[in-house]
Amino acid sequence: MQFSTDAQSKPVLIIGAGPTGLCLALWLNRLGITFRIIDQASGPGTTSRAIICHARTLEMYQSLGIAEDMISHGSKLQNVTIAQQGQIRGSLKFGNIGAGLSPFPFILSLPQDIHERVLLYHLQRAGVTIERSTTLESLKQHDDGVTARVCGPHSDHENISASYVAGCDGARSTVRKSCGIKFEGGTYEQKFFVSDVNATGHIPTGDVNIFASGRNFCIAIPLPGEKRYRVLGLVPEGVEDGDLEFSDVQPAVEDNTRLGITAVNWFSTYSVHHRVASQFRDRNVFLLGDAAHVHSPVGGQGMNTGLGDAANLAWKLASCLKGTTDPKILDTYHQERAAFATELVNSTDRIFTLVQARSLLGTIARSFMLPYVLPIAFKLPWIPTFAFKKNSQIQISYPQSDLSTGNGAGCRLPWVETGESDNYKSLEDSRWVMHVYGEASDEVATLASESCIPLHRYAWSDHVSKAGLVRDSVYLVRPDGYVGYLGTDPGELGDYLKRWTVPEQR
Ligand SMILES: Cc1cc2nc3c(=O)[nH]c(=O)nc-3n(C[C@H](O)[C@H](O)[C@H](O)COP(=O)(O)OP(=O)(O)OC[C@H]3O[C@@H](n4cnc5c(N)ncnc54)[C@H](O)[C@@H]3O)c2cc1C
């Protein structure tokens, strides 16, 4: 057995090249930080898993310059139909339901394997190599960093030293276990199945078709190609646990969807967990994505939340490594992301528990609320907007963070169109920027210039006011698009700038 030391050590070591690790790699590369990224698998994922990409993710991808490419590989979700006993009960129209709220006012449908390939393509273009068939075995933390023991493709062991380790290694995270971090929560009793099939027969023409019945529910999504569908749902009651096959769920699928299955291309069952790591940071080690939080598929939040973790951590790590901020900034990663993950797990848990319950309440939810009440409610103009705000992750806010100063700070910068462009154009450099909507005082302009932070001034208008922006206030916007300081007091702004944004030596 060969044994080598850290001849190729880099400031950051990323464990795991799923969507979270790949996205973190893109951010670090963009911010000029070198890193190594390893994955135990020999190649990228090949199954679709997460199929929803939300607006907030696309907004962050816009800063990485890859949003348009992502969109070109997917399709905008237009409608969801809900059927019962072979009859369409209602249809939910999606399309541009978030118009006026985001430059990406829709839900992008994009299978996870394709999503990962787009991320990989951009990393490859940047000259980044994923070290495949390389498994993290253990971690040791010391005063000035971390040493990771990994096993390579030829059973060769290596000790890799890094200032920081990012654990993006999924729900069974070795990083998390090596740090002894608890992963509290539980596992839902009911099992789920997911399958790609060929089928005959007619189903509704929605982008997503939900078939609800008192006993269970099933979802069918048309796939590219003739009569191909992804079907997923609850493993029916009475089906024995163990090595399930598609034939075990086929009668329920055919009964619900009225499809005749002619071929099964892929079938898998899985348990759904709801857990959040007790700490997202242990000294120089961080947990991101499924390594830090897992929850039910309600709202398609899982992968998007991991991508948000990556955007949150990357610029903080980069600022610390460049010495341009107070190192305490790293504490805010746990403060911000653990708070959001906990809230998300709790809210998705409430809905999921109801929809999958065998109780009378669950039966009512599936057989009445879903097919009859939801389609009517969705016709009220404020419901789709409310649903978009909630699901798209544009409402994530960090008011309790040490990085948020001023009334309203911590929110994502509200998006607004400004003439032929929009106020997000200025975020494309992934650096701190200052915005003022209305009049900027001379003191503010001087502070911006002394801190080497670009100041963008926008004319005040009804349109700007409607977007929720505050007249003449300073919006000091972080590199991930969240508002760090919001207010009008130059003294307070000056203190904030001194602590968190030391100008970079060029
Ligand atoms: C059947 C199914 C359906 C799903 N549907 C949805 C959905 O509709 N919407 C949604 O948002 N989410 C869904 N998810 C969840 C979504 O797939 C995950 O949230 C997402 O993959 C998390 O990304 P990640 O990068 O954090 O972790 P992962 O995708 O798990 O990637 C972790 C990576 O780390 C690597 N790794 C693990 N251990 C080590 C080690 N010791 N050393 C080196 N590398 C290691 C793995 O090989 C893997 O590549 C679904 C998941 C499944 C299984």
PDB file of C-alpha atoms in Angstrom, residues 191-312:
ATOM      1  CA  LYS A 191     -41.747   3.972   2.048  1.00  0.00           C
ATOM      2  CA  PHE A 192     -41.713   5.641  -1.357  1.00  0.00           C
ATOM      3  CA  PHE A 193     -41.069   4.307  -4.805  1.00  0.00           C
ATOM      4  CA  VAL A 194     -39.784   6.043  -7.917  1.00  0.00           C
ATOM      5  CA  SER A 195     -39.626   4.515 -11.364  1.00  0.00           C
ATOM      6  CA  ASP A 196     -39.163   5.317 -15.055  1.00  0.00           C
ATOM      7  CA  VAL A 197     -41.648   3.383 -17.188  1.00  0.00           C
ATOM      8  CA  ASN A 198     -43.046   3.037 -20.677  1.00  0.00           C
ATOM      9  CA  ALA A 199     -46.820   2.941 -20.723  1.00  0.00           C
ATOM     10  CA  THR A 200     -49.911   2.953 -22.893  1.00  0.00           C
ATOM     11  CA  GLY A 201     -53.109   4.831 -22.188  1.00  0.00           C
ATOM     12  CA  HIS A 202     -53.992   8.462 -21.703  1.00  0.00           C
ATOM     13  CA  ILE A 203     -53.166  10.528 -18.708  1.00  0.00           C
ATOM     14  CA  PRO A 204     -53.815  14.240 -18.253  1.00  0.00           C
ATOM     15  CA  THR A 205     -51.416  16.492 -20.115  1.00  0.00           C
ATOM     16  CA  GLY A 206     -49.949  18.348 -17.130  1.00  0.00           C
ATOM     17  CA  ASP A 207     -46.213  18.722 -16.682  1.00  0.00           C
ATOM     18  CA  VAL A 208     -46.900  16.991 -13.389  1.00  0.00           C
ATOM     19  CA  ASN A 209     -49.983  14.827 -12.840  1.00  0.00           C
ATOM     20  CA  ILE A 210     -51.095  13.959  -9.336  1.00  0.00           C
ATOM     21  CA  PHE A 211     -53.457  11.042  -8.824  1.00  0.00           C
ATOM     22  CA  ALA A 212     -55.031  11.232  -5.408  1.00  0.00           C
ATOM     23  CA  SER A 213     -57.121   8.627  -3.698  1.00  0.00           C
ATOM     24  CA  GLY A 214     -58.218   8.016  -0.144  1.00  0.00           C
ATOM     25  CA  ARG A 215     -55.672   5.212   0.233  1.00  0.00           C
ATOM     26  CA  ASN A 216     -52.568   6.719  -1.346  1.00  0.00           C
ATOM     27  CA  PHE A 217     -51.330   8.996  -4.091  1.00  0.00           C
ATOM     28  CA  CYS A 218     -49.170   8.704  -7.125  1.00  0.00           C
ATOM     29  CA  ILE A 219     -47.457  11.247  -9.377  1.00  0.00           C
ATOM     30  CA  ALA A 220     -46.735  10.799 -13.097  1.00  0.00           C
ATOM     31  CA  ILE A 221     -44.403  13.123 -14.967  1.00  0.00           C
ATOM     32  CA  PRO A 222     -43.996  12.797 -18.747  1.00  0.00           C
ATOM     33  CA  LEU A 223     -40.367  12.228 -19.760  1.00  0.00           C
ATOM     34  CA  PRO A 224     -38.767  13.052 -23.105  1.00  0.00           C
ATOM     35  CA  GLY A 225     -39.605  10.312 -25.637  1.00  0.00           C
ATOM     36  CA  GLU A 226     -42.767   8.445 -26.606  1.00  0.00           C
ATOM     37  CA  LYS A 227     -45.022   7.387 -23.741  1.00  0.00           C
ATOM     38  CA  ARG A 228     -42.321   7.506 -21.091  1.00  0.00           C
ATOM     39  CA  TYR A 229     -43.137   8.569 -17.561  1.00  0.00           C
ATOM     40  CA  ARG A 230     -41.537   8.980 -14.181  1.00  0.00           C
ATOM     41  CA  VAL A 231     -43.997   7.570 -11.654  1.00  0.00           C
ATOM     42  CA  LEU A 232     -43.548   7.984  -7.949  1.00  0.00           C
ATOM     43  CA  GLY A 233     -45.647   7.618  -4.861  1.00  0.00           C
ATOM     44  CA  LEU A 234     -46.308   5.868  -1.601  1.00  0.00           C
ATOM     45  CA  VAL A 235     -45.651   2.132  -1.423  1.00  0.00           C
ATOM     46  CA  PRO A 236     -49.232   0.886  -0.936  1.00  0.00           C
ATOM     47  CA  GLU A 237     -50.409  -0.415   2.386  1.00  0.00           C
ATOM     48  CA  GLY A 238     -50.184  -4.173   2.682  1.00  0.00           C
ATOM     49  CA  VAL A 239     -47.160  -4.526   0.376  1.00  0.00           C
ATOM     50  CA  GLU A 240     -44.463  -6.393   2.280  1.00  0.00           C
ATOM     51  CA  ASP A 241     -41.283  -4.543   3.150  1.00  0.00           C
ATOM     52  CA  GLY A 242     -38.013  -5.997   1.934  1.00  0.00           C
ATOM     53  CA  ASP A 243     -36.736  -6.305  -1.623  1.00  0.00           C
ATOM     54  CA  LEU A 244     -39.603  -4.622  -3.416  1.00  0.00           C
ATOM     55  CA  GLU A 245     -40.043  -4.862  -7.163  1.00  0.00           C
ATOM     56  CA  PHE A 246     -42.124  -2.740  -9.496  1.00  0.00           C
ATOM     57  CA  SER A 247     -44.682  -5.540  -9.723  1.00  0.00           C
ATOM     58  CA  ASP A 248     -45.424  -4.918  -6.024  1.00  0.00           C
ATOM     59  CA  VAL A 249     -46.632  -1.378  -6.724  1.00  0.00           C
ATOM     60  CA  GLN A 250     -47.861  -1.891 -10.302  1.00  0.00           C
ATOM     61  CA  PRO A 251     -51.539  -2.607  -9.454  1.00  0.00           C
ATOM     62  CA  ALA A 252     -51.762   0.597  -7.401  1.00  0.00           C
ATOM     63  CA  VAL A 253     -49.984   2.636 -10.108  1.00  0.00           C
ATOM     64  CA  GLU A 254     -52.250   1.318 -12.866  1.00  0.00           C
ATOM     65  CA  ASP A 255     -55.365   1.735 -10.765  1.00  0.00           C
ATOM     66  CA  ASN A 256     -54.499   5.328  -9.888  1.00  0.00           C
ATOM     67  CA  THR A 257     -53.152   6.536 -13.233  1.00  0.00           C
ATOM     68  CA  ARG A 258     -55.153   4.303 -15.612  1.00  0.00           C
ATOM     69  CA  LEU A 259     -51.899   3.687 -17.484  1.00  0.00           C
ATOM     70  CA  GLY A 260     -50.897   0.244 -18.739  1.00  0.00           C
ATOM     71  CA  ILE A 261     -47.231  -0.261 -17.914  1.00  0.00           C
ATOM     72  CA  THR A 262     -45.364  -1.930 -20.784  1.00  0.00           C
ATOM     73  CA  ALA A 263     -41.746  -1.627 -19.603  1.00  0.00           C
ATOM     74  CA  VAL A 264     -39.920  -0.695 -16.416  1.00  0.00           C
ATOM     75  CA  ASN A 265     -36.603   1.074 -17.069  1.00  0.00           C
ATOM     76  CA  TRP A 266     -35.658   1.932 -13.498  1.00  0.00           C
ATOM     77  CA  PHE A 267     -37.223   1.268 -10.110  1.00  0.00           C
ATOM     78  CA  SER A 268     -36.115   2.249  -6.659  1.00  0.00           C
ATOM     79  CA  THR A 269     -37.637   2.589  -3.223  1.00  0.00           C
ATOM     80  CA  TYR A 270     -36.500   4.907  -0.505  1.00  0.00           C
ATOM     81  CA  SER A 271     -37.285   6.022   2.994  1.00  0.00           C
ATOM     82  CA  VAL A 272     -37.742   9.697   3.695  1.00  0.00           C
ATOM     83  CA  HIS A 273     -35.957  11.241   6.666  1.00  0.00           C
ATOM     84  CA  HIS A 274     -36.272  14.540   8.455  1.00  0.00           C
ATOM     85  CA  ARG A 275     -33.065  15.439  10.247  1.00  0.00           C
ATOM     86  CA  VAL A 276     -30.903  18.500  10.882  1.00  0.00           C
ATOM     87  CA  ALA A 277     -27.286  18.436  12.064  1.00  0.00           C
ATOM     88  CA  SER A 278     -26.851  19.936  15.531  1.00  0.00           C
ATOM     89  CA  GLN A 279     -23.936  22.053  14.236  1.00  0.00           C
ATOM     90  CA  PHE A 280     -23.167  23.114  10.676  1.00  0.00           C
ATOM     91  CA  ARG A 281     -19.633  24.065  11.740  1.00  0.00           C
ATOM     92  CA  ASP A 282     -17.034  22.421  13.938  1.00  0.00           C
ATOM     93  CA  ARG A 283     -13.959  24.697  13.996  1.00  0.00           C
ATOM     94  CA  ASN A 284     -12.587  24.493  10.429  1.00  0.00           C
ATOM     95  CA  VAL A 285     -15.027  21.899   9.163  1.00  0.00           C
ATOM     96  CA  PHE A 286     -18.414  22.756   7.651  1.00  0.00           C
ATOM     97  CA  LEU A 287     -21.438  20.683   6.706  1.00  0.00           C
ATOM     98  CA  LEU A 288     -23.483  21.527   3.622  1.00  0.00           C
ATOM     99  CA  GLY A 289     -26.392  20.006   1.692  1.00  0.00           C
ATOM    100  CA  ASP A 290     -27.747  16.608   2.672  1.00  0.00           C
ATOM    101  CA  ALA A 291     -24.830  16.174   5.079  1.00  0.00           C
ATOM    102  CA  ALA A 292     -26.443  18.928   7.167  1.00  0.00           C
ATOM    103  CA  HIS A 293     -30.171  18.485   6.542  1.00  0.00           C
ATOM    104  CA  VAL A 294     -32.556  15.996   4.969  1.00  0.00           C
ATOM    105  CA  HIS A 295     -36.303  16.316   4.664  1.00  0.00           C
ATOM    106  CA  SER A 296     -39.359  15.225   2.742  1.00  0.00           C
ATOM    107  CA  PRO A 297     -39.645  15.982  -0.990  1.00  0.00           C
ATOM    108  CA  VAL A 298     -42.471  18.501  -0.361  1.00  0.00           C
ATOM    109  CA  GLY A 299     -41.857  21.587  -2.487  1.00  0.00           C
ATOM    110  CA  GLY A 300     -38.654  20.216  -4.053  1.00  0.00           C
ATOM    111  CA  GLN A 301     -36.472  22.004  -1.492  1.00  0.00           C
ATOM    112  CA  GLY A 302     -33.678  19.487  -0.723  1.00  0.00           C
ATOM    113  CA  MET A 303     -31.165  20.087  -3.474  1.00  0.00           C
ATOM    114  CA  ASN A 304     -31.951  23.810  -3.706  1.00  0.00           C
ATOM    115  CA  THR A 305     -31.186  24.216  -0.009  1.00  0.00           C
ATOM    116  CA  GLY A 306     -27.779  22.565  -0.445  1.00  0.00           C
ATOM    117  CA  LEU A 307     -27.025  24.913  -3.334  1.00  0.00           C
ATOM    118  CA  GLY A 308     -27.970  27.830  -1.074  1.00  0.00           C
ATOM    119  CA  ASP A 309     -25.590  26.534   1.623  1.00  0.00           C
ATOM    120  CA  ALA A 310     -22.767  26.571  -0.925  1.00  0.00           C
ATOM    121  CA  ALA A 311     -23.498  30.163  -1.971  1.00  0.00           C
ATOM    122  CA  ASN A 312     -23.644  31.224   1.699  1.00  0.00           C
TER     123      ASN A 312
END
